Amino acid sequence: MLRALALARRGQGAAEPNPMVGCVVTRGGRVIGEGFHRKFGGPHAEVEALRDAGKRGESVRGSTVYVTLEPCCHHGKTPPCTDALIEAKPKRVVAAMVDPFPRVAGGGLAALRKAGIAVEVGLHGDLARELNGPFLKRVAQGLPWVIAKWAQSLDGRIADFAGQSKWISNESSRLDVHRLRARVDAVMIGIGTALADDPHLTARGVRVRRVARRVVVDPRLQLPDGAKLLLGLGAGGAPVTLAVGEAALAKAARRAEALKQRGVEIFALKPWKDDPARLDLRPLLAHLAEAHAATNVMAEGGSSLLGSLWKQRLIDEVWAYVTPRILGDGGLPIFRGQGSISIEQARDLTVREVKRFGDDVKIRSVVRRTKGA
């Protein structure tokens, strides 16, 4: 199963919005076939593993199949994996976890049992759930997985007193960020970052697995017509969504229509009920998931956007790049508008990875969820 999980991760950035799935077929302690879901719309992991066994001249009859997620039992982009397994006649199927997708949800395991195949569920289920956290969140909540990324000084500042952030992190750290951009469905920034940096928000210098939609939270529709991320629209460039406050949109209907004619998607945002000074970002994320099949969204800042996402409990994962320099009291904090928080009130994160890029240190963490959060 650990090998199947490692295989599954190879599909990251290409399999979405499907889950990442790996499969290993064994007999007598020997691997006779393996595979993973390589890309959305392509063969699933079980089919790839069965084909691999065939190429090796191995029969799957009487074998044990390890798969990281319950085999599907419905017709989607491909035929049901349960049909392929039943035809191959393994003796046993071991699944790490049940697939919560409503059209599966235990039905695949039931079909295998009905065909006389022994089924076991739960082996390394915790690792499987961690691997497919974004898929599971989208199925359960209709929301994408939000990865907040920032580069900070040792004293927790993301820009200096003048608002300059180029470059806090080093070149190797920035290349790692481009790798993340190259596998997510959307990259989100606030209008402050858009005005200060005028970024392209595209992945460069790395292998691009998917082209991310570029999203700007622009409460008052301030993005200039000549902004770099508006260049190339309609010519195969990465799509753009501007999330605008309802009040501003009503006043600037003509400009919004002109932007739509250029290919920009305009999405209206309401004030957040718990703090009307902020915009409610949950509907925007739900829209990205539903309308654009977004499973992973990367939030690159600045501090107002990160602060709103954190306060609205919409961040799932953090990629923080810490550089050994001090910017002092005048520097920009990571999260703006959080107020005073005691140690007892602070939300915890679980560190999943610590990696050095020269003198920079990347800390990748996931947010610990309390019941009901």
mmCIF file of C-alpha atoms in Angstrom:
data_model
loop_
_atom_site.group_PDB
_atom_site.id
_atom_site.type_symbol
_atom_site.label_atom_id
_atom_site.label_comp_id
_atom_site.label_asym_id
_atom_site.label_seq_id
_atom_site.Cartn_x
_atom_site.Cartn_y
_atom_site.Cartn_z
ATOM 1 C CA MET A 1 0.000 0.000 0.000
ATOM 2 C CA LEU A 2 2.873 2.386 0.694
ATOM 3 C CA ARG A 3 4.127 1.769 -2.821
ATOM 4 C CA ALA A 4 0.615 2.413 -4.172
ATOM 5 C CA LEU A 5 0.474 5.712 -2.278
ATOM 6 C CA ALA A 6 3.852 6.746 -3.685
ATOM 7 C CA LEU A 7 2.631 5.924 -7.186
ATOM 8 C CA ALA A 8 -0.579 7.883 -6.638
ATOM 9 C CA ARG A 9 1.317 11.083 -5.895
ATOM 10 C CA ARG A 10 2.857 10.963 -9.373
ATOM 11 C CA GLY A 11 -0.517 12.055 -10.741
ATOM 12 C CA GLN A 12 -0.539 15.289 -8.723
ATOM 13 C CA GLY A 13 -1.396 18.239 -10.926
ATOM 14 C CA ALA A 14 -2.708 16.076 -13.767
ATOM 15 C CA ALA A 15 -5.321 13.799 -12.181
ATOM 16 C CA GLU A 16 -7.405 16.582 -10.632
ATOM 17 C CA PRO A 17 -10.337 17.099 -10.291
ATOM 18 C CA ASN A 18 -10.218 13.321 -9.891
ATOM 19 C CA PRO A 19 -8.418 11.937 -6.835
ATOM 20 C CA MET A 20 -4.843 10.714 -7.002
ATOM 21 C CA VAL A 21 -4.916 6.908 -6.954
ATOM 22 C CA GLY A 22 -2.225 4.229 -7.074
ATOM 23 C CA CYS A 23 -2.539 0.473 -7.442
ATOM 24 C CA VAL A 24 -0.183 -2.483 -6.906
ATOM 25 C CA VAL A 25 -0.937 -6.124 -7.764
ATOM 26 C CA THR A 26 0.962 -8.840 -5.892
ATOM 27 C CA ARG A 27 1.189 -12.607 -5.730
ATOM 28 C CA GLY A 28 3.281 -14.511 -3.198
ATOM 29 C CA GLY A 29 4.929 -11.326 -1.936
ATOM 30 C CA ARG A 30 5.986 -10.349 -5.467
ATOM 31 C CA VAL A 31 4.774 -7.321 -7.414
ATOM 32 C CA ILE A 32 3.296 -8.395 -10.745
ATOM 33 C CA GLY A 33 1.741 -5.113 -11.838
ATOM 34 C CA GLU A 34 1.388 -1.496 -10.795
ATOM 35 C CA GLY A 35 -0.061 1.762 -12.039
ATOM 36 C CA PHE A 36 -1.529 5.136 -11.130
ATOM 37 C CA HIS A 37 -4.101 7.597 -12.440
ATOM 38 C CA ARG A 38 -1.911 9.658 -14.743
ATOM 39 C CA LYS A 39 -4.343 12.341 -15.902
ATOM 40 C CA PHE A 40 -7.975 13.343 -15.782
ATOM 41 C CA GLY A 41 -9.939 11.433 -18.398
ATOM 42 C CA GLY A 42 -7.273 8.734 -18.709
ATOM 43 C CA PRO A 43 -7.296 5.128 -17.450
ATOM 44 C CA HIS A 44 -7.647 4.721 -13.703
ATOM 45 C CA ALA A 45 -4.942 3.212 -11.526
ATOM 46 C CA GLU A 46 -6.513 -0.256 -11.373
ATOM 47 C CA VAL A 47 -6.715 -0.522 -15.165
ATOM 48 C CA GLU A 48 -3.125 0.694 -15.505
ATOM 49 C CA ALA A 49 -1.956 -1.945 -13.000
ATOM 50 C CA LEU A 50 -3.882 -4.736 -14.744
ATOM 51 C CA ARG A 51 -2.410 -3.705 -18.092
ATOM 52 C CA ASP A 52 1.058 -3.630 -16.558
ATOM 53 C CA ALA A 53 0.597 -7.158 -15.276
ATOM 54 C CA GLY A 54 -0.422 -8.234 -18.778
ATOM 55 C CA LYS A 55 2.669 -6.639 -20.290
ATOM 56 C CA ARG A 56 4.780 -8.600 -17.808
ATOM 57 C CA GLY A 57 3.075 -11.821 -18.869
ATOM 58 C CA GLU A 58 1.439 -12.225 -15.451
ATOM 59 C CA SER A 59 -2.082 -13.456 -14.698
ATOM 60 C CA VAL A 60 -3.988 -11.473 -12.080
ATOM 61 C CA ARG A 61 -6.230 -14.424 -11.211
ATOM 62 C CA GLY A 62 -5.830 -15.290 -7.523
ATOM 63 C CA SER A 63 -3.684 -12.209 -6.768
ATOM 64 C CA THR A 64 -4.041 -9.442 -4.193
ATOM 65 C CA VAL A 65 -4.749 -5.916 -5.418
ATOM 66 C CA TYR A 66 -3.761 -2.949 -3.237
ATOM 67 C CA VAL A 67 -5.442 0.323 -4.186
ATOM 68 C CA THR A 68 -5.376 3.662 -2.369
ATOM 69 C CA LEU A 69 -9.074 4.414 -2.946
ATOM 70 C CA GLU A 70 -12.169 2.271 -3.388
ATOM 71 C CA PRO A 71 -12.506 1.215 -7.061
ATOM 72 C CA CYS A 72 -15.187 3.134 -8.954
ATOM 73 C CA CYS A 73 -18.401 1.386 -9.962
ATOM 74 C CA HIS A 74 -19.928 3.915 -12.360
ATOM 75 C CA HIS A 75 -19.401 5.105 -15.921
ATOM 76 C CA GLY A 76 -17.636 8.479 -15.981
ATOM 77 C CA LYS A 77 -14.813 9.405 -18.343
ATOM 78 C CA THR A 78 -13.878 5.705 -18.225
ATOM 79 C CA PRO A 79 -15.734 2.417 -17.569
ATOM 80 C CA PRO A 80 -16.072 1.116 -13.966
ATOM 81 C CA CYS A 81 -12.857 -0.228 -12.466
ATOM 82 C CA THR A 82 -14.915 -2.841 -10.613
ATOM 83 C CA ASP A 83 -15.815 -4.433 -13.965
ATOM 84 C CA ALA A 84 -12.145 -4.716 -14.924
ATOM 85 C CA LEU A 85 -11.226 -6.215 -11.546
ATOM 86 C CA ILE A 86 -14.095 -8.710 -11.558
ATOM 87 C CA GLU A 87 -13.079 -9.839 -15.030
ATOM 88 C CA ALA A 88 -9.429 -10.231 -13.920
ATOM 89 C CA LYS A 89 -10.491 -12.385 -10.916
ATOM 90 C CA PRO A 90 -8.070 -11.404 -8.141
ATOM 91 C CA LYS A 91 -8.547 -13.258 -4.866
ATOM 92 C CA ARG A 92 -8.495 -10.136 -2.693
ATOM 93 C CA VAL A 93 -8.737 -6.337 -2.989
ATOM 94 C CA VAL A 94 -7.285 -4.159 -0.216
ATOM 95 C CA ALA A 95 -8.445 -0.519 -0.338
ATOM 96 C CA ALA A 96 -6.978 2.202 1.858
ATOM 97 C CA MET A 97 -10.291 4.038 2.145
ATOM 98 C CA VAL A 98 -13.863 4.250 0.912
ATOM 99 C CA ASP A 99 -14.511 6.746 -1.881
ATOM 100 C CA PRO A 100 -16.949 9.384 -0.533
ATOM 101 C CA PHE A 101 -18.027 10.420 -4.038
ATOM 102 C CA PRO A 102 -21.806 9.811 -4.041
ATOM 103 C CA ARG A 103 -21.766 7.614 -7.147
ATOM 104 C CA VAL A 104 -19.304 5.261 -5.446
ATOM 105 C CA ALA A 105 -19.560 5.559 -1.625
ATOM 106 C CA GLY A 106 -19.167 1.848 -0.856
ATOM 107 C CA GLY A 107 -20.810 0.618 -4.038
ATOM 108 C CA GLY A 108 -17.509 -0.437 -5.579
ATOM 109 C CA LEU A 109 -16.585 -2.598 -2.594
ATOM 110 C CA ALA A 110 -20.086 -4.096 -2.535
ATOM 111 C CA ALA A 111 -19.798 -5.045 -6.217
ATOM 112 C CA LEU A 112 -16.474 -6.782 -5.603
ATOM 113 C CA ARG A 113 -17.843 -8.711 -2.622
ATOM 114 C CA LYS A 114 -20.889 -9.756 -4.646
ATOM 115 C CA ALA A 115 -18.513 -11.178 -7.273
ATOM 116 C CA GLY A 116 -16.813 -13.335 -4.617
ATOM 117 C CA ILE A 117 -13.699 -11.188 -4.180
ATOM 118 C CA ALA A 118 -12.493 -10.710 -0.602
ATOM 119 C CA VAL A 119 -12.348 -7.033 0.363
ATOM 120 C CA GLU A 120 -10.435 -5.257 3.132
ATOM 121 C CA VAL A 121 -10.578 -1.532 3.876
ATOM 122 C CA GLY A 122 -8.484 0.792 6.013
ATOM 123 C CA LEU A 123 -4.827 -0.123 5.467
ATOM 124 C CA HIS A 124 -2.920 3.206 5.741
ATOM 125 C CA GLY A 125 -6.232 5.007 5.439
ATOM 126 C CA ASP A 126 -4.837 8.019 7.294
ATOM 127 C CA LEU A 127 -2.127 8.471 4.667
ATOM 128 C CA ALA A 128 -4.650 8.035 1.860
ATOM 129 C CA ARG A 129 -6.927 10.694 3.353
ATOM 130 C CA GLU A 130 -4.004 13.072 3.760
ATOM 131 C CA LEU A 131 -2.933 12.491 0.161
ATOM 132 C CA ASN A 132 -6.375 13.308 -1.193
ATOM 133 C CA GLY A 133 -7.362 16.000 1.296
ATOM 134 C CA PRO A 134 -8.214 18.433 -1.544
ATOM 135 C CA PHE A 135 -10.482 15.902 -3.289
ATOM 136 C CA LEU A 136 -12.190 14.970 -0.024
ATOM 137 C CA LYS A 137 -12.829 18.630 0.857
ATOM 138 C CA ARG A 138 -14.316 19.323 -2.549
ATOM 139 C CA VAL A 139 -16.668 16.326 -2.281
ATOM 140 C CA ALA A 140 -17.707 17.099 1.302
ATOM 141 C CA GLN A 141 -17.927 20.908 1.204
ATOM 142 C CA GLY A 142 -17.964 21.934 -2.456
ATOM 143 C CA LEU A 143 -14.836 24.011 -1.807
ATOM 144 C CA PRO A 144 -11.279 23.786 -3.146
ATOM 145 C CA TRP A 145 -8.230 23.188 -0.954
ATOM 146 C CA VAL A 146 -6.630 26.571 -0.213
ATOM 147 C CA ILE A 147 -2.839 26.772 0.017
ATOM 148 C CA ALA A 148 -1.623 30.047 1.493
ATOM 149 C CA LYS A 149 1.895 30.890 0.370
ATOM 150 C CA TRP A 150 4.124 33.701 1.534
ATOM 151 C CA ALA A 151 7.782 34.648 1.928
ATOM 152 C CA GLN A 152 8.696 36.279 5.233
ATOM 153 C CA SER A 153 11.554 37.750 7.152
ATOM 154 C CA LEU A 154 12.636 36.112 10.391
ATOM 155 C CA ASP A 155 10.531 38.647 12.292
ATOM 156 C CA GLY A 156 7.387 37.775 10.340
ATOM 157 C CA ARG A 157 7.204 40.539 7.705
ATOM 158 C CA ILE A 158 6.223 39.984 4.071
ATOM 159 C CA ALA A 159 7.304 43.432 2.847
ATOM 160 C CA ASP A 160 9.371 46.346 4.127
ATOM 161 C CA PHE A 161 8.119 49.721 5.424
ATOM 162 C CA ALA A 162 7.674 50.942 1.817
ATOM 163 C CA GLY A 163 5.687 47.865 0.784
ATOM 164 C CA GLN A 164 8.544 46.338 -1.200
ATOM 165 C CA SER A 165 8.666 42.539 -1.226
ATOM 166 C CA LYS A 166 11.077 41.882 -4.137
ATOM 167 C CA TRP A 167 12.846 39.828 -3.179
ATOM 168 C CA ILE A 168 12.519 38.566 0.379
ATOM 169 C CA SER A 169 13.081 34.965 -0.681
ATOM 170 C CA ASN A 170 15.906 33.694 -2.882
ATOM 171 C CA GLU A 171 15.730 32.404 -6.449
ATOM 172 C CA SER A 172 15.532 28.730 -5.446
ATOM 173 C CA SER A 173 12.546 29.425 -3.185
ATOM 174 C CA ARG A 174 10.811 31.353 -5.953
ATOM 175 C CA LEU A 175 11.331 28.461 -8.369
ATOM 176 C CA ASP A 176 9.670 26.160 -5.841
ATOM 177 C CA VAL A 177 6.689 28.515 -5.816
ATOM 178 C CA HIS A 178 6.486 28.258 -9.603
ATOM 179 C CA ARG A 179 6.328 24.471 -9.239
ATOM 180 C CA LEU A 180 3.294 24.914 -7.035
ATOM 181 C CA ARG A 181 1.714 27.375 -9.463
ATOM 182 C CA ALA A 182 2.239 24.812 -12.196
ATOM 183 C CA ARG A 183 -0.021 22.212 -10.565
ATOM 184 C CA VAL A 184 -2.859 24.202 -8.965
ATOM 185 C CA ASP A 185 -6.156 25.198 -10.579
ATOM 186 C CA ALA A 186 -6.096 28.835 -9.535
ATOM 187 C CA VAL A 187 -3.705 31.453 -8.152
ATOM 188 C CA MET A 188 -5.326 34.175 -6.048
ATOM 189 C CA ILE A 189 -4.024 37.583 -4.968
ATOM 190 C CA GLY A 190 -5.500 40.761 -3.517
ATOM 191 C CA ILE A 191 -5.669 44.050 -5.370
ATOM 192 C CA GLY A 192 -2.889 45.502 -3.197
ATOM 193 C CA THR A 193 -0.451 42.886 -4.492
ATOM 194 C CA ALA A 194 -1.702 43.360 -8.047
ATOM 195 C CA LEU A 195 -1.106 47.128 -7.903
ATOM 196 C CA ALA A 196 2.258 46.918 -6.120
ATOM 197 C CA ASP A 197 3.848 44.084 -8.110
ATOM 198 C CA ASP A 198 1.879 43.966 -11.409
ATOM 199 C CA PRO A 199 2.509 40.205 -11.649
ATOM 200 C CA HIS A 200 1.836 37.814 -14.515
ATOM 201 C CA LEU A 201 0.840 35.055 -12.027
ATOM 202 C CA THR A 202 1.966 32.357 -14.440
ATOM 203 C CA ALA A 203 4.307 29.422 -13.867
ATOM 204 C CA ARG A 204 7.710 29.916 -15.461
ATOM 205 C CA GLY A 205 10.904 27.889 -15.650
ATOM 206 C CA VAL A 206 9.177 24.649 -14.608
ATOM 207 C CA ARG A 207 7.102 21.871 -16.119
ATOM 208 C CA VAL A 208 3.506 23.132 -16.276
ATOM 209 C CA ARG A 209 1.005 20.382 -15.429
ATOM 210 C CA ARG A 210 -2.046 22.652 -15.593
ATOM 211 C CA VAL A 211 -2.649 26.313 -16.429
ATOM 212 C CA ALA A 212 -3.943 28.081 -13.329
ATOM 213 C CA ARG A 213 -6.792 30.571 -13.467
ATOM 214 C CA ARG A 214 -5.605 33.932 -12.138
ATOM 215 C CA VAL A 215 -7.942 35.412 -9.533
ATOM 216 C CA VAL A 216 -7.744 38.950 -8.159
ATOM 217 C CA VAL A 217 -9.884 39.979 -5.205
ATOM 218 C CA ASP A 218 -10.540 43.567 -6.272
ATOM 219 C CA PRO A 219 -13.218 45.069 -3.994
ATOM 220 C CA ARG A 220 -13.427 48.454 -5.803
ATOM 221 C CA LEU A 221 -12.511 47.313 -9.336
ATOM 222 C CA GLN A 222 -9.170 49.118 -9.314
ATOM 223 C CA LEU A 223 -7.128 46.816 -11.570
ATOM 224 C CA PRO A 224 -5.669 48.905 -14.432
ATOM 225 C CA ASP A 225 -6.603 47.997 -17.987
ATOM 226 C CA GLY A 226 -2.884 47.646 -18.755
ATOM 227 C CA ALA A 227 -2.137 45.155 -15.960
ATOM 228 C CA LYS A 228 0.183 42.369 -17.092
ATOM 229 C CA LEU A 229 -2.229 39.621 -16.120
ATOM 230 C CA LEU A 230 -4.801 41.076 -18.542
ATOM 231 C CA LEU A 231 -2.395 40.754 -21.478
ATOM 232 C CA GLY A 232 -2.910 37.870 -23.875
ATOM 233 C CA LEU A 233 -6.508 37.164 -22.928
ATOM 234 C CA GLY A 234 -8.383 35.377 -25.691
ATOM 235 C CA ALA A 235 -5.133 34.147 -27.209
ATOM 236 C CA GLY A 236 -4.629 31.002 -25.159
ATOM 237 C CA GLY A 237 -3.459 32.840 -22.068
ATOM 238 C CA ALA A 238 -4.375 31.830 -18.538
ATOM 239 C CA PRO A 239 -7.950 32.922 -17.742
ATOM 240 C CA VAL A 240 -8.656 35.728 -15.292
ATOM 241 C CA THR A 241 -11.377 36.200 -12.673
ATOM 242 C CA LEU A 242 -11.911 39.523 -10.907
ATOM 243 C CA ALA A 243 -13.849 39.233 -7.653
ATOM 244 C CA VAL A 244 -15.474 42.611 -7.075
ATOM 245 C CA GLY A 245 -17.621 44.002 -4.270
ATOM 246 C CA GLU A 246 -21.301 44.295 -5.194
ATOM 247 C CA ALA A 247 -21.449 48.009 -4.409
ATOM 248 C CA ALA A 248 -18.466 48.843 -6.610
ATOM 249 C CA LEU A 249 -19.771 46.632 -9.387
ATOM 250 C CA ALA A 250 -23.074 48.502 -9.467
ATOM 251 C CA LYS A 251 -21.204 51.795 -9.892
ATOM 252 C CA ALA A 252 -18.797 50.500 -12.532
ATOM 253 C CA ALA A 253 -21.113 48.369 -14.660
ATOM 254 C CA ARG A 254 -19.789 49.801 -17.928
ATOM 255 C CA ARG A 255 -16.141 49.050 -17.100
ATOM 256 C CA ALA A 256 -17.066 45.580 -15.877
ATOM 257 C CA GLU A 257 -18.815 44.898 -19.173
ATOM 258 C CA ALA A 258 -15.745 46.071 -21.100
ATOM 259 C CA LEU A 259 -13.579 43.680 -19.111
ATOM 260 C CA LYS A 260 -16.009 40.857 -19.830
ATOM 261 C CA GLN A 261 -15.683 41.627 -23.533
ATOM 262 C CA ARG A 262 -11.925 41.119 -23.147
ATOM 263 C CA GLY A 263 -12.542 37.669 -21.669
ATOM 264 C CA VAL A 264 -12.361 38.527 -17.959
ATOM 265 C CA GLU A 265 -14.793 36.763 -15.652
ATOM 266 C CA ILE A 266 -16.419 39.128 -13.146
ATOM 267 C CA PHE A 267 -17.683 37.633 -9.883
ATOM 268 C CA ALA A 268 -19.649 39.707 -7.385
ATOM 269 C CA LEU A 269 -18.833 39.478 -3.676
ATOM 270 C CA LYS A 270 -21.048 40.353 -0.713
ATOM 271 C CA PRO A 271 -19.813 41.665 2.642
ATOM 272 C CA TRP A 272 -18.930 38.990 5.179
ATOM 273 C CA LYS A 273 -21.692 38.713 7.779
ATOM 274 C CA ASP A 274 -19.244 38.468 10.701
ATOM 275 C CA ASP A 275 -17.298 41.544 9.593
ATOM 276 C CA PRO A 276 -18.965 43.744 6.936
ATOM 277 C CA ALA A 277 -15.664 45.543 6.347
ATOM 278 C CA ARG A 278 -14.417 42.340 4.710
ATOM 279 C CA LEU A 279 -15.811 40.536 1.656
ATOM 280 C CA ASP A 280 -17.181 37.007 1.996
ATOM 281 C CA LEU A 281 -14.711 34.805 0.098
ATOM 282 C CA ARG A 282 -16.438 31.439 0.575
ATOM 283 C CA PRO A 283 -18.852 31.938 -2.382
ATOM 284 C CA LEU A 284 -15.884 32.806 -4.609
ATOM 285 C CA LEU A 285 -14.124 29.567 -3.685
ATOM 286 C CA ALA A 286 -17.344 27.590 -4.170
ATOM 287 C CA HIS A 287 -17.707 29.176 -7.611
ATOM 288 C CA LEU A 288 -14.159 28.196 -8.566
ATOM 289 C CA ALA A 289 -14.899 24.602 -7.533
ATOM 290 C CA GLU A 290 -18.256 24.361 -9.298
ATOM 291 C CA ALA A 291 -17.746 26.434 -12.433
ATOM 292 C CA HIS A 292 -14.054 25.724 -13.033
ATOM 293 C CA ALA A 293 -13.538 22.327 -11.330
ATOM 294 C CA ALA A 294 -10.930 23.857 -9.027
ATOM 295 C CA THR A 295 -9.530 21.371 -6.512
ATOM 296 C CA ASN A 296 -6.476 23.382 -5.374
ATOM 297 C CA VAL A 297 -6.254 27.163 -5.054
ATOM 298 C CA MET A 298 -3.034 28.944 -4.166
ATOM 299 C CA ALA A 299 -3.373 32.252 -2.290
ATOM 300 C CA GLU A 300 -0.240 34.364 -2.723
ATOM 301 C CA GLY A 301 -1.269 37.424 -0.722
ATOM 302 C CA GLY A 302 -1.043 40.134 0.290
ATOM 303 C CA SER A 303 -1.731 40.545 3.957
ATOM 304 C CA SER A 304 -5.360 41.726 3.612
ATOM 305 C CA LEU A 305 -6.348 38.734 1.480
ATOM 306 C CA LEU A 306 -4.439 36.281 3.676
ATOM 307 C CA GLY A 307 -5.986 37.886 6.743
ATOM 308 C CA SER A 308 -9.504 37.503 5.358
ATOM 309 C CA LEU A 309 -8.954 33.895 4.311
ATOM 310 C CA TRP A 310 -7.537 33.035 7.738
ATOM 311 C CA LYS A 311 -10.261 34.839 9.677
ATOM 312 C CA GLN A 312 -12.959 33.139 7.565
ATOM 313 C CA ARG A 313 -11.287 29.766 8.207
ATOM 314 C CA LEU A 314 -10.740 29.040 4.535
ATOM 315 C CA ILE A 315 -7.013 28.178 4.580
ATOM 316 C CA ASP A 316 -6.122 24.479 4.618
ATOM 317 C CA GLU A 317 -2.370 24.476 4.056
ATOM 318 C CA VAL A 318 0.509 26.925 4.438
ATOM 319 C CA TRP A 319 3.766 27.197 2.487
ATOM 320 C CA ALA A 320 5.924 29.703 4.374
ATOM 321 C CA TYR A 321 9.401 30.611 3.104
ATOM 322 C CA VAL A 322 11.453 32.107 5.941
ATOM 323 C CA THR A 323 14.574 34.091 5.141
ATOM 324 C CA PRO A 324 17.181 35.085 7.787
ATOM 325 C CA ARG A 325 16.758 38.851 7.753
ATOM 326 C CA ILE A 326 14.957 41.386 9.952
ATOM 327 C CA LEU A 327 12.623 44.048 8.515
ATOM 328 C CA GLY A 328 11.528 45.707 11.764
ATOM 329 C CA ASP A 329 8.309 47.241 13.035
ATOM 330 C CA GLY A 330 7.540 49.117 9.842
ATOM 331 C CA GLY A 331 7.330 45.946 7.787
ATOM 332 C CA LEU A 332 4.043 44.456 6.579
ATOM 333 C CA PRO A 333 2.604 41.620 8.729
ATOM 334 C CA ILE A 334 1.527 38.321 7.181
ATOM 335 C CA PHE A 335 -2.115 38.495 8.298
ATOM 336 C CA ARG A 336 -3.721 41.917 8.540
ATOM 337 C CA GLY A 337 -6.696 42.588 10.799
ATOM 338 C CA GLN A 338 -6.528 39.621 13.150
ATOM 339 C CA GLY A 339 -6.778 41.629 16.354
ATOM 340 C CA SER A 340 -5.382 40.326 19.624
ATOM 341 C CA ILE A 341 -5.221 36.546 19.958
ATOM 342 C CA SER A 342 -4.148 34.657 23.075
ATOM 343 C CA ILE A 343 -2.082 31.485 22.995
ATOM 344 C CA GLU A 344 -5.178 29.565 24.059
ATOM 345 C CA GLN A 345 -7.170 30.996 21.143
ATOM 346 C CA ALA A 346 -4.491 30.425 18.506
ATOM 347 C CA ARG A 347 -5.181 27.824 15.842
ATOM 348 C CA ASP A 348 -2.527 25.149 15.444
ATOM 349 C CA LEU A 349 -0.909 23.802 12.312
ATOM 350 C CA THR A 350 0.825 20.471 11.786
ATOM 351 C CA VAL A 351 4.197 20.620 10.032
ATOM 352 C CA ARG A 352 4.428 18.233 7.077
ATOM 353 C CA GLU A 353 7.707 19.323 5.506
ATOM 354 C CA VAL A 354 10.747 21.448 6.322
ATOM 355 C CA LYS A 355 13.146 22.049 3.464
ATOM 356 C CA ARG A 356 16.110 24.358 2.892
ATOM 357 C CA PHE A 357 16.646 26.423 -0.233
ATOM 358 C CA GLY A 358 20.052 27.914 0.469
ATOM 359 C CA ASP A 359 19.559 30.129 3.529
ATOM 360 C CA ASP A 360 15.762 30.113 3.101
ATOM 361 C CA VAL A 361 13.691 27.556 4.985
ATOM 362 C CA LYS A 362 10.359 26.348 3.646
ATOM 363 C CA ILE A 363 7.837 25.180 6.238
ATOM 364 C CA ARG A 364 4.815 23.366 4.793
ATOM 365 C CA SER A 365 2.004 22.857 7.284
ATOM 366 C CA VAL A 366 -1.662 21.872 7.318
ATOM 367 C CA VAL A 367 -4.246 23.553 9.503
ATOM 368 C CA ARG A 368 -5.593 21.384 12.280
ATOM 369 C CA ARG A 369 -9.351 21.268 12.162
ATOM 370 C CA THR A 370 -11.499 21.215 15.271
ATOM 371 C CA LYS A 371 -14.916 19.617 15.167
ATOM 372 C CA GLY A 372 -17.302 21.805 13.225
ATOM 373 C CA ALA A 373 -14.566 24.084 11.871
#
